[in-house]
């Protein structure tokens, strides 16, 4: 995920990192916990990453590591969140969650 002059990565093993887009310089690397298959997405000023275990981790897209929040879907998922009609959607194995937001476009 790119934001401004930064590029954010998330490895399957739950390691998130931020790099300078022009130089590739590492700004930070942190373990989020869990295993990741779904792609992280950027919505407004929040990066959403969903672990296979159903943990949604919200990160600030900044040069300093900051977790904005965590929330549990309650079951396994392998799905990338979707954005449509002013809402953020999360799908687990048996449920679809809709999070309406003014910042979702």
mmCIF file of N, CA and C in Angstrom:
data_model
loop_
_atom_site.group_PDB
_atom_site.id
_atom_site.type_symbol
_atom_site.label_atom_id
_atom_site.label_comp_id
_atom_site.label_asym_id
_atom_site.label_seq_id
_atom_site.Cartn_x
_atom_site.Cartn_y
_atom_site.Cartn_z
ATOM 1 N N UNK A 1 0.857 -1.175 0.000
ATOM 2 C CA UNK A 1 0.000 0.000 0.000
ATOM 3 C C UNK A 1 0.901 1.235 0.000
ATOM 4 N N UNK A 2 0.622 2.170 -0.892
ATOM 5 C CA UNK A 2 1.385 3.416 -0.953
ATOM 6 C C UNK A 2 0.549 4.565 -0.408
ATOM 7 N N UNK A 3 1.199 5.455 0.339
ATOM 8 C CA UNK A 3 0.558 6.659 0.866
ATOM 9 C C UNK A 3 1.630 7.740 0.901
ATOM 10 N N UNK A 4 1.423 8.802 0.120
ATOM 11 C CA UNK A 4 2.414 9.874 0.072
ATOM 12 C C UNK A 4 3.755 9.359 -0.384
ATOM 13 N N UNK A 5 4.794 9.583 0.415
ATOM 14 C CA UNK A 5 6.138 9.134 0.059
ATOM 15 C C UNK A 5 6.533 7.860 0.802
ATOM 16 N N UNK A 6 5.518 7.086 1.252
ATOM 17 C CA UNK A 6 5.788 5.855 1.991
ATOM 18 C C UNK A 6 5.114 4.661 1.333
ATOM 19 N N UNK A 7 5.725 3.490 1.519
ATOM 20 C CA UNK A 7 5.204 2.238 1.004
ATOM 21 C C UNK A 7 5.117 1.263 2.171
ATOM 22 N N UNK A 8 3.953 0.639 2.336
ATOM 23 C CA UNK A 8 3.696 -0.252 3.468
ATOM 24 C C UNK A 8 3.533 -1.682 2.967
ATOM 25 N N UNK A 9 4.171 -2.619 3.670
ATOM 26 C CA UNK A 9 4.118 -4.034 3.329
ATOM 27 C C UNK A 9 3.583 -4.818 4.516
ATOM 28 N N UNK A 10 2.965 -5.976 4.212
ATOM 29 C CA UNK A 10 2.524 -6.899 5.251
ATOM 30 C C UNK A 10 2.832 -8.311 4.780
ATOM 31 N N UNK A 11 3.705 -9.001 5.497
ATOM 32 C CA UNK A 11 4.086 -10.368 5.151
ATOM 33 C C UNK A 11 3.092 -11.355 5.747
ATOM 34 N N UNK A 12 3.020 -12.547 5.144
ATOM 35 C CA UNK A 12 2.097 -13.576 5.611
ATOM 36 C C UNK A 12 2.248 -13.868 7.102
ATOM 37 N N UNK A 13 3.464 -13.777 7.611
ATOM 38 C CA UNK A 13 3.727 -14.082 9.011
ATOM 39 C C UNK A 13 3.375 -12.959 9.972
ATOM 40 N N UNK A 14 2.754 -11.883 9.478
ATOM 41 C CA UNK A 14 2.306 -10.808 10.362
ATOM 42 C C UNK A 14 3.329 -9.725 10.621
ATOM 43 N N UNK A 15 4.358 -9.626 9.783
ATOM 44 C CA UNK A 15 5.351 -8.570 9.924
ATOM 45 C C UNK A 15 4.968 -7.415 8.996
ATOM 46 N N UNK A 16 4.685 -6.259 9.577
ATOM 47 C CA UNK A 16 4.356 -5.059 8.804
ATOM 48 C C UNK A 16 5.590 -4.174 8.753
ATOM 49 N N UNK A 17 5.751 -3.472 7.631
ATOM 50 C CA UNK A 17 6.894 -2.568 7.518
ATOM 51 C C UNK A 17 6.523 -1.356 6.684
ATOM 52 N N UNK A 18 7.292 -0.294 6.897
ATOM 53 C CA UNK A 18 7.130 0.960 6.174
ATOM 54 C C UNK A 18 8.478 1.335 5.579
ATOM 55 N N UNK A 19 8.462 1.717 4.293
ATOM 56 C CA UNK A 19 9.682 2.092 3.596
ATOM 57 C C UNK A 19 9.484 3.430 2.897
ATOM 58 N N UNK A 20 10.567 4.166 2.755
ATOM 59 C CA UNK A 20 10.537 5.388 1.960
ATOM 60 C C UNK A 20 10.343 4.970 0.507
ATOM 61 N N UNK A 21 9.377 5.552 -0.162
ATOM 62 C CA UNK A 21 9.033 5.160 -1.527
ATOM 63 C C UNK A 21 10.172 5.421 -2.514
ATOM 64 N N UNK A 22 10.872 6.526 -2.357
ATOM 65 C CA UNK A 22 11.942 6.885 -3.300
ATOM 66 C C UNK A 22 13.230 6.113 -3.066
ATOM 67 N N UNK A 23 13.608 5.921 -1.806
ATOM 68 C CA UNK A 23 14.912 5.325 -1.506
ATOM 69 C C UNK A 23 14.843 3.867 -1.051
ATOM 70 N N UNK A 24 13.677 3.432 -0.597
ATOM 71 C CA UNK A 24 13.549 2.082 -0.054
ATOM 72 C C UNK A 24 13.996 1.966 1.393
ATOM 73 N N UNK A 25 14.440 3.079 1.986
ATOM 74 C CA UNK A 25 14.901 3.078 3.379
ATOM 75 C C UNK A 25 13.794 2.568 4.297
ATOM 76 N N UNK A 26 14.147 1.650 5.203
ATOM 77 C CA UNK A 26 13.210 1.111 6.184
ATOM 78 C C UNK A 26 12.928 2.153 7.258
ATOM 79 N N UNK A 27 11.655 2.482 7.450
ATOM 80 C CA UNK A 27 11.245 3.418 8.504
ATOM 81 C C UNK A 27 10.895 2.658 9.777
ATOM 82 N N UNK A 28 10.166 1.545 9.631
ATOM 83 C CA UNK A 28 9.851 0.687 10.772
ATOM 84 C C UNK A 28 9.456 -0.711 10.290
ATOM 85 N N UNK A 29 9.609 -1.667 11.180
ATOM 86 C CA UNK A 29 9.187 -3.054 10.957
ATOM 87 C C UNK A 29 8.691 -3.568 12.297
ATOM 88 N N UNK A 30 7.443 -4.055 12.318
ATOM 89 C CA UNK A 30 6.838 -4.517 13.571
ATOM 90 C C UNK A 30 6.008 -5.774 13.331
ATOM 91 N N UNK A 31 5.939 -6.625 14.355
ATOM 92 C CA UNK A 31 5.109 -7.831 14.304
ATOM 93 C C UNK A 31 3.696 -7.480 14.768
ATOM 94 N N UNK A 32 2.701 -7.798 13.935
ATOM 95 C CA UNK A 32 1.307 -7.542 14.290
ATOM 96 C C UNK A 32 0.687 -8.701 15.042
ATOM 97 N N UNK A 33 1.254 -9.883 14.883
ATOM 98 C CA UNK A 33 0.664 -11.084 15.463
ATOM 99 C C UNK A 33 -0.310 -11.703 14.472
ATOM 100 N N UNK A 34 -0.387 -12.990 14.456
ATOM 101 C CA UNK A 34 -1.287 -13.685 13.546
ATOM 102 C C UNK A 34 -0.643 -13.976 12.205
ATOM 103 N N UNK A 35 -1.432 -14.589 11.333
ATOM 104 C CA UNK A 35 -1.014 -14.937 9.984
ATOM 105 C C UNK A 35 -1.908 -14.188 9.008
ATOM 106 N N UNK A 36 -1.341 -13.744 7.901
ATOM 107 C CA UNK A 36 -2.076 -12.897 6.969
ATOM 108 C C UNK A 36 -2.062 -13.488 5.581
ATOM 109 N N UNK A 37 -3.209 -13.506 4.941
ATOM 110 C CA UNK A 37 -3.367 -13.949 3.567
ATOM 111 C C UNK A 37 -3.993 -12.822 2.742
ATOM 112 N N UNK A 38 -4.960 -12.124 3.324
ATOM 113 C CA UNK A 38 -5.656 -11.023 2.654
ATOM 114 C C UNK A 38 -4.718 -9.832 2.473
ATOM 115 N N UNK A 39 -4.966 -9.049 1.449
ATOM 116 C CA UNK A 39 -4.176 -7.849 1.204
ATOM 117 C C UNK A 39 -4.623 -6.724 2.129
ATOM 118 N N UNK A 40 -3.685 -5.931 2.637
ATOM 119 C CA UNK A 40 -4.081 -4.747 3.400
ATOM 120 C C UNK A 40 -4.654 -3.709 2.432
ATOM 121 N N UNK A 41 -5.542 -2.855 2.933
ATOM 122 C CA UNK A 41 -6.103 -1.795 2.106
ATOM 123 C C UNK A 41 -5.991 -0.470 2.848
ATOM 124 N N UNK A 42 -5.951 0.605 2.084
ATOM 125 C CA UNK A 42 -5.906 1.958 2.635
ATOM 126 C C UNK A 42 -7.250 2.618 2.377
ATOM 127 N N UNK A 43 -7.887 3.081 3.439
ATOM 128 C CA UNK A 43 -9.151 3.807 3.335
ATOM 129 C C UNK A 43 -8.974 5.100 4.126
ATOM 130 N N UNK A 44 -8.956 6.223 3.416
ATOM 131 C CA UNK A 44 -8.708 7.499 4.080
ATOM 132 C C UNK A 44 -7.324 7.502 4.690
ATOM 133 N N UNK A 45 -7.241 7.673 5.989
ATOM 134 C CA UNK A 45 -5.971 7.677 6.713
ATOM 135 C C UNK A 45 -5.819 6.462 7.611
ATOM 136 N N UNK A 46 -6.337 5.321 7.161
ATOM 137 C CA UNK A 46 -6.240 4.081 7.934
ATOM 138 C C UNK A 46 -5.892 2.925 7.000
ATOM 139 N N UNK A 47 -4.902 2.114 7.412
ATOM 140 C CA UNK A 47 -4.598 0.864 6.730
ATOM 141 C C UNK A 47 -5.306 -0.236 7.503
ATOM 142 N N UNK A 48 -6.134 -1.023 6.811
ATOM 143 C CA UNK A 48 -6.833 -2.153 7.422
ATOM 144 C C UNK A 48 -6.142 -3.433 6.986
ATOM 145 N N UNK A 49 -5.776 -4.263 7.959
ATOM 146 C CA UNK A 49 -5.168 -5.561 7.699
ATOM 147 C C UNK A 49 -5.960 -6.605 8.485
ATOM 148 N N UNK A 50 -6.319 -7.704 7.822
ATOM 149 C CA UNK A 50 -7.143 -8.730 8.460
ATOM 150 C C UNK A 50 -6.364 -10.038 8.485
ATOM 151 N N UNK A 51 -6.168 -10.586 9.676
ATOM 152 C CA UNK A 51 -5.446 -11.852 9.805
ATOM 153 C C UNK A 51 -6.364 -13.023 9.476
ATOM 154 N N UNK A 52 -5.772 -14.164 9.197
ATOM 155 C CA UNK A 52 -6.537 -15.389 8.928
ATOM 156 C C UNK A 52 -7.415 -15.754 10.122
ATOM 157 N N UNK A 53 -6.970 -15.361 11.305
ATOM 158 C CA UNK A 53 -7.718 -15.663 12.526
ATOM 159 C C UNK A 53 -8.880 -14.690 12.753
ATOM 160 N N UNK A 54 -9.044 -13.713 11.866
ATOM 161 C CA UNK A 54 -10.158 -12.778 11.970
ATOM 162 C C UNK A 54 -9.872 -11.517 12.753
ATOM 163 N N UNK A 55 -8.610 -11.231 13.041
ATOM 164 C CA UNK A 55 -8.256 -10.003 13.743
ATOM 165 C C UNK A 55 -8.069 -8.880 12.726
ATOM 166 N N UNK A 56 -8.832 -7.798 12.908
ATOM 167 C CA UNK A 56 -8.688 -6.616 12.065
ATOM 168 C C UNK A 56 -7.770 -5.644 12.793
ATOM 169 N N UNK A 57 -6.656 -5.298 12.171
ATOM 170 C CA UNK A 57 -5.700 -4.359 12.749
ATOM 171 C C UNK A 57 -5.731 -3.086 11.905
ATOM 172 N N UNK A 58 -5.897 -1.952 12.577
ATOM 173 C CA UNK A 58 -5.930 -0.652 11.903
ATOM 174 C C UNK A 58 -4.630 0.078 12.209
ATOM 175 N N UNK A 59 -3.917 0.459 11.158
ATOM 176 C CA UNK A 59 -2.622 1.123 11.297
ATOM 177 C C UNK A 59 -2.674 2.535 10.726
ATOM 178 N N UNK A 60 -1.909 3.421 11.322
ATOM 179 C CA UNK A 60 -1.743 4.766 10.772
ATOM 180 C C UNK A 60 -0.724 4.687 9.637
ATOM 181 N N UNK A 61 -1.005 5.285 8.493
ATOM 182 C CA UNK A 61 -0.048 5.260 7.370
ATOM 183 C C UNK A 61 0.999 6.358 7.528
ATOM 184 N N UNK A 62 1.846 6.201 8.542
ATOM 185 C CA UNK A 62 2.832 7.221 8.875
ATOM 186 C C UNK A 62 4.222 6.605 9.013
ATOM 187 N N UNK A 63 5.227 7.452 9.069
ATOM 188 C CA UNK A 63 6.613 7.000 9.193
ATOM 189 C C UNK A 63 6.933 6.492 10.593
ATOM 190 N N UNK A 64 6.008 6.631 11.522
ATOM 191 C CA UNK A 64 6.155 6.085 12.873
ATOM 192 C C UNK A 64 5.070 5.024 13.067
ATOM 193 N N UNK A 65 5.452 3.832 13.555
ATOM 194 C CA UNK A 65 4.497 2.743 13.746
ATOM 195 C C UNK A 65 3.447 3.140 14.769
ATOM 196 N N UNK A 66 2.167 2.989 14.379
ATOM 197 C CA UNK A 66 1.075 3.287 15.296
ATOM 198 C C UNK A 66 -0.123 2.398 14.970
ATOM 199 N N UNK A 67 -0.540 1.594 15.955
ATOM 200 C CA UNK A 67 -1.760 0.808 15.829
ATOM 201 C C UNK A 67 -2.906 1.683 16.317
ATOM 202 N N UNK A 68 -3.880 1.907 15.450
ATOM 203 C CA UNK A 68 -5.032 2.744 15.792
ATOM 204 C C UNK A 68 -6.112 1.947 16.500
ATOM 205 N N UNK A 69 -6.133 0.638 16.279
ATOM 206 C CA UNK A 69 -7.126 -0.198 16.939
ATOM 207 C C UNK A 69 -7.071 -1.620 16.441
ATOM 208 N N UNK A 70 -7.742 -2.489 17.169
ATOM 209 C CA UNK A 70 -7.873 -3.906 16.814
ATOM 210 C C UNK A 70 -9.304 -4.328 17.102
ATOM 211 N N UNK A 71 -9.803 -5.233 16.276
ATOM 212 C CA UNK A 71 -11.156 -5.748 16.472
ATOM 213 C C UNK A 71 -11.207 -7.173 15.943
ATOM 214 N N UNK A 72 -11.942 -8.035 16.596
ATOM 215 C CA UNK A 72 -12.027 -9.443 16.226
ATOM 216 C C UNK A 72 -13.335 -9.718 15.495
ATOM 217 N N UNK A 73 -13.246 -10.372 14.329
ATOM 218 C CA UNK A 73 -14.444 -10.753 13.581
ATOM 219 C C UNK A 73 -15.146 -11.954 14.209
ATOM 220 N N UNK A 74 -14.424 -12.742 14.981
ATOM 221 C CA UNK A 74 -15.041 -13.872 15.675
ATOM 222 C C UNK A 74 -14.912 -15.205 14.973
ATOM 223 N N UNK A 75 -14.326 -15.221 13.775
ATOM 224 C CA UNK A 75 -14.065 -16.483 13.092
ATOM 225 C C UNK A 75 -13.031 -16.270 11.991
ATOM 226 N N UNK A 76 -12.594 -17.352 11.393
ATOM 227 C CA UNK A 76 -11.537 -17.302 10.393
ATOM 228 C C UNK A 76 -11.967 -16.568 9.129
ATOM 229 N N UNK A 77 -10.983 -16.001 8.446
ATOM 230 C CA UNK A 77 -11.229 -15.350 7.154
ATOM 231 C C UNK A 77 -9.950 -15.360 6.334
ATOM 232 N N UNK A 78 -10.113 -15.391 5.029
ATOM 233 C CA UNK A 78 -8.992 -15.280 4.093
ATOM 234 C C UNK A 78 -9.253 -14.146 3.111
ATOM 235 N N UNK A 79 -10.179 -13.260 3.443
ATOM 236 C CA UNK A 79 -10.687 -12.279 2.493
ATOM 237 C C UNK A 79 -10.167 -10.870 2.733
ATOM 238 N N UNK A 80 -9.830 -10.209 1.638
ATOM 239 C CA UNK A 80 -9.453 -8.802 1.662
ATOM 240 C C UNK A 80 -10.708 -7.969 1.863
ATOM 241 N N UNK A 81 -10.679 -6.972 2.741
ATOM 242 C CA UNK A 81 -11.851 -6.105 2.905
ATOM 243 C C UNK A 81 -12.201 -5.414 1.589
ATOM 244 N N UNK A 82 -13.475 -5.087 1.431
ATOM 245 C CA UNK A 82 -13.945 -4.406 0.227
ATOM 246 C C UNK A 82 -14.556 -3.066 0.614
ATOM 247 N N UNK A 83 -14.466 -2.105 -0.294
ATOM 248 C CA UNK A 83 -15.032 -0.773 -0.085
ATOM 249 C C UNK A 83 -16.048 -0.528 -1.189
ATOM 250 N N UNK A 84 -17.278 -0.179 -0.801
ATOM 251 C CA UNK A 84 -18.321 0.121 -1.782
ATOM 252 C C UNK A 84 -19.445 0.898 -1.117
ATOM 253 N N UNK A 85 -20.025 1.823 -1.851
ATOM 254 C CA UNK A 85 -21.214 2.548 -1.400
ATOM 255 C C UNK A 85 -21.052 3.173 -0.015
ATOM 256 N N UNK A 86 -19.882 3.746 0.249
ATOM 257 C CA UNK A 86 -19.645 4.417 1.520
ATOM 258 C C UNK A 86 -19.505 3.494 2.711
ATOM 259 N N UNK A 87 -19.199 2.224 2.469
ATOM 260 C CA UNK A 87 -19.056 1.255 3.558
ATOM 261 C C UNK A 87 -17.821 0.390 3.352
ATOM 262 N N UNK A 88 -17.340 -0.162 4.437
ATOM 263 C CA UNK A 88 -16.230 -1.108 4.439
ATOM 264 C C UNK A 88 -16.829 -2.464 4.794
ATOM 265 N N UNK A 89 -16.523 -3.496 3.994
ATOM 266 C CA UNK A 89 -17.086 -4.830 4.187
ATOM 267 C C UNK A 89 -15.990 -5.826 4.550
ATOM 268 N N UNK A 90 -16.283 -6.645 5.548
ATOM 269 C CA UNK A 90 -15.401 -7.730 5.965
ATOM 270 C C UNK A 90 -16.201 -9.027 5.861
ATOM 271 N N UNK A 91 -15.633 -10.051 5.220
ATOM 272 C CA UNK A 91 -16.320 -11.339 5.117
ATOM 273 C C UNK A 91 -15.508 -12.392 5.841
ATOM 274 N N UNK A 92 -16.178 -13.081 6.747
ATOM 275 C CA UNK A 92 -15.566 -14.224 7.416
ATOM 276 C C UNK A 92 -16.137 -15.482 6.760
ATOM 277 N N UNK A 93 -15.887 -16.650 7.348
ATOM 278 C CA UNK A 93 -16.386 -17.888 6.746
ATOM 279 C C UNK A 93 -17.903 -17.925 6.641
ATOM 280 N N UNK A 94 -18.618 -17.360 7.620
ATOM 281 C CA UNK A 94 -20.076 -17.486 7.591
ATOM 282 C C UNK A 94 -20.827 -16.164 7.703
ATOM 283 N N UNK A 95 -20.112 -15.044 7.813
ATOM 284 C CA UNK A 95 -20.784 -13.768 8.016
ATOM 285 C C UNK A 95 -20.180 -12.681 7.127
ATOM 286 N N UNK A 96 -21.004 -11.653 6.878
ATOM 287 C CA UNK A 96 -20.563 -10.454 6.188
ATOM 288 C C UNK A 96 -20.806 -9.281 7.120
ATOM 289 N N UNK A 97 -19.751 -8.513 7.382
ATOM 290 C CA UNK A 97 -19.845 -7.362 8.274
ATOM 291 C C UNK A 97 -19.760 -6.091 7.440
ATOM 292 N N UNK A 98 -20.630 -5.131 7.727
ATOM 293 C CA UNK A 98 -20.628 -3.853 7.021
ATOM 294 C C UNK A 98 -20.352 -2.739 8.030
ATOM 295 N N UNK A 99 -19.360 -1.930 7.735
ATOM 296 C CA UNK A 99 -18.993 -0.802 8.584
ATOM 297 C C UNK A 99 -19.200 0.482 7.795
ATOM 298 N N UNK A 100 -20.333 1.167 8.016
ATOM 299 C CA UNK A 100 -20.556 2.423 7.284
ATOM 300 C C UNK A 100 -19.634 3.511 7.823
ATOM 301 N N UNK A 101 -19.183 4.388 6.915
ATOM 302 C CA UNK A 101 -18.273 5.441 7.339
ATOM 303 C C UNK A 101 -18.342 6.622 6.405
ATOM 304 N N UNK A 102 -18.185 7.784 6.970
ATOM 305 C CA UNK A 102 -18.114 9.007 6.166
ATOM 306 C C UNK A 102 -16.800 9.075 5.410
ATOM 307 N N UNK A 103 -15.754 8.431 5.946
ATOM 308 C CA UNK A 103 -14.438 8.511 5.312
ATOM 309 C C UNK A 103 -14.227 7.455 4.231
ATOM 310 N N UNK A 104 -15.150 6.493 4.107
ATOM 311 C CA UNK A 104 -15.022 5.448 3.092
ATOM 312 C C UNK A 104 -15.550 5.973 1.785
ATOM 313 N N UNK A 105 -14.688 5.949 0.756
ATOM 314 C CA UNK A 105 -15.108 6.417 -0.568
ATOM 315 C C UNK A 105 -14.680 5.433 -1.619
#
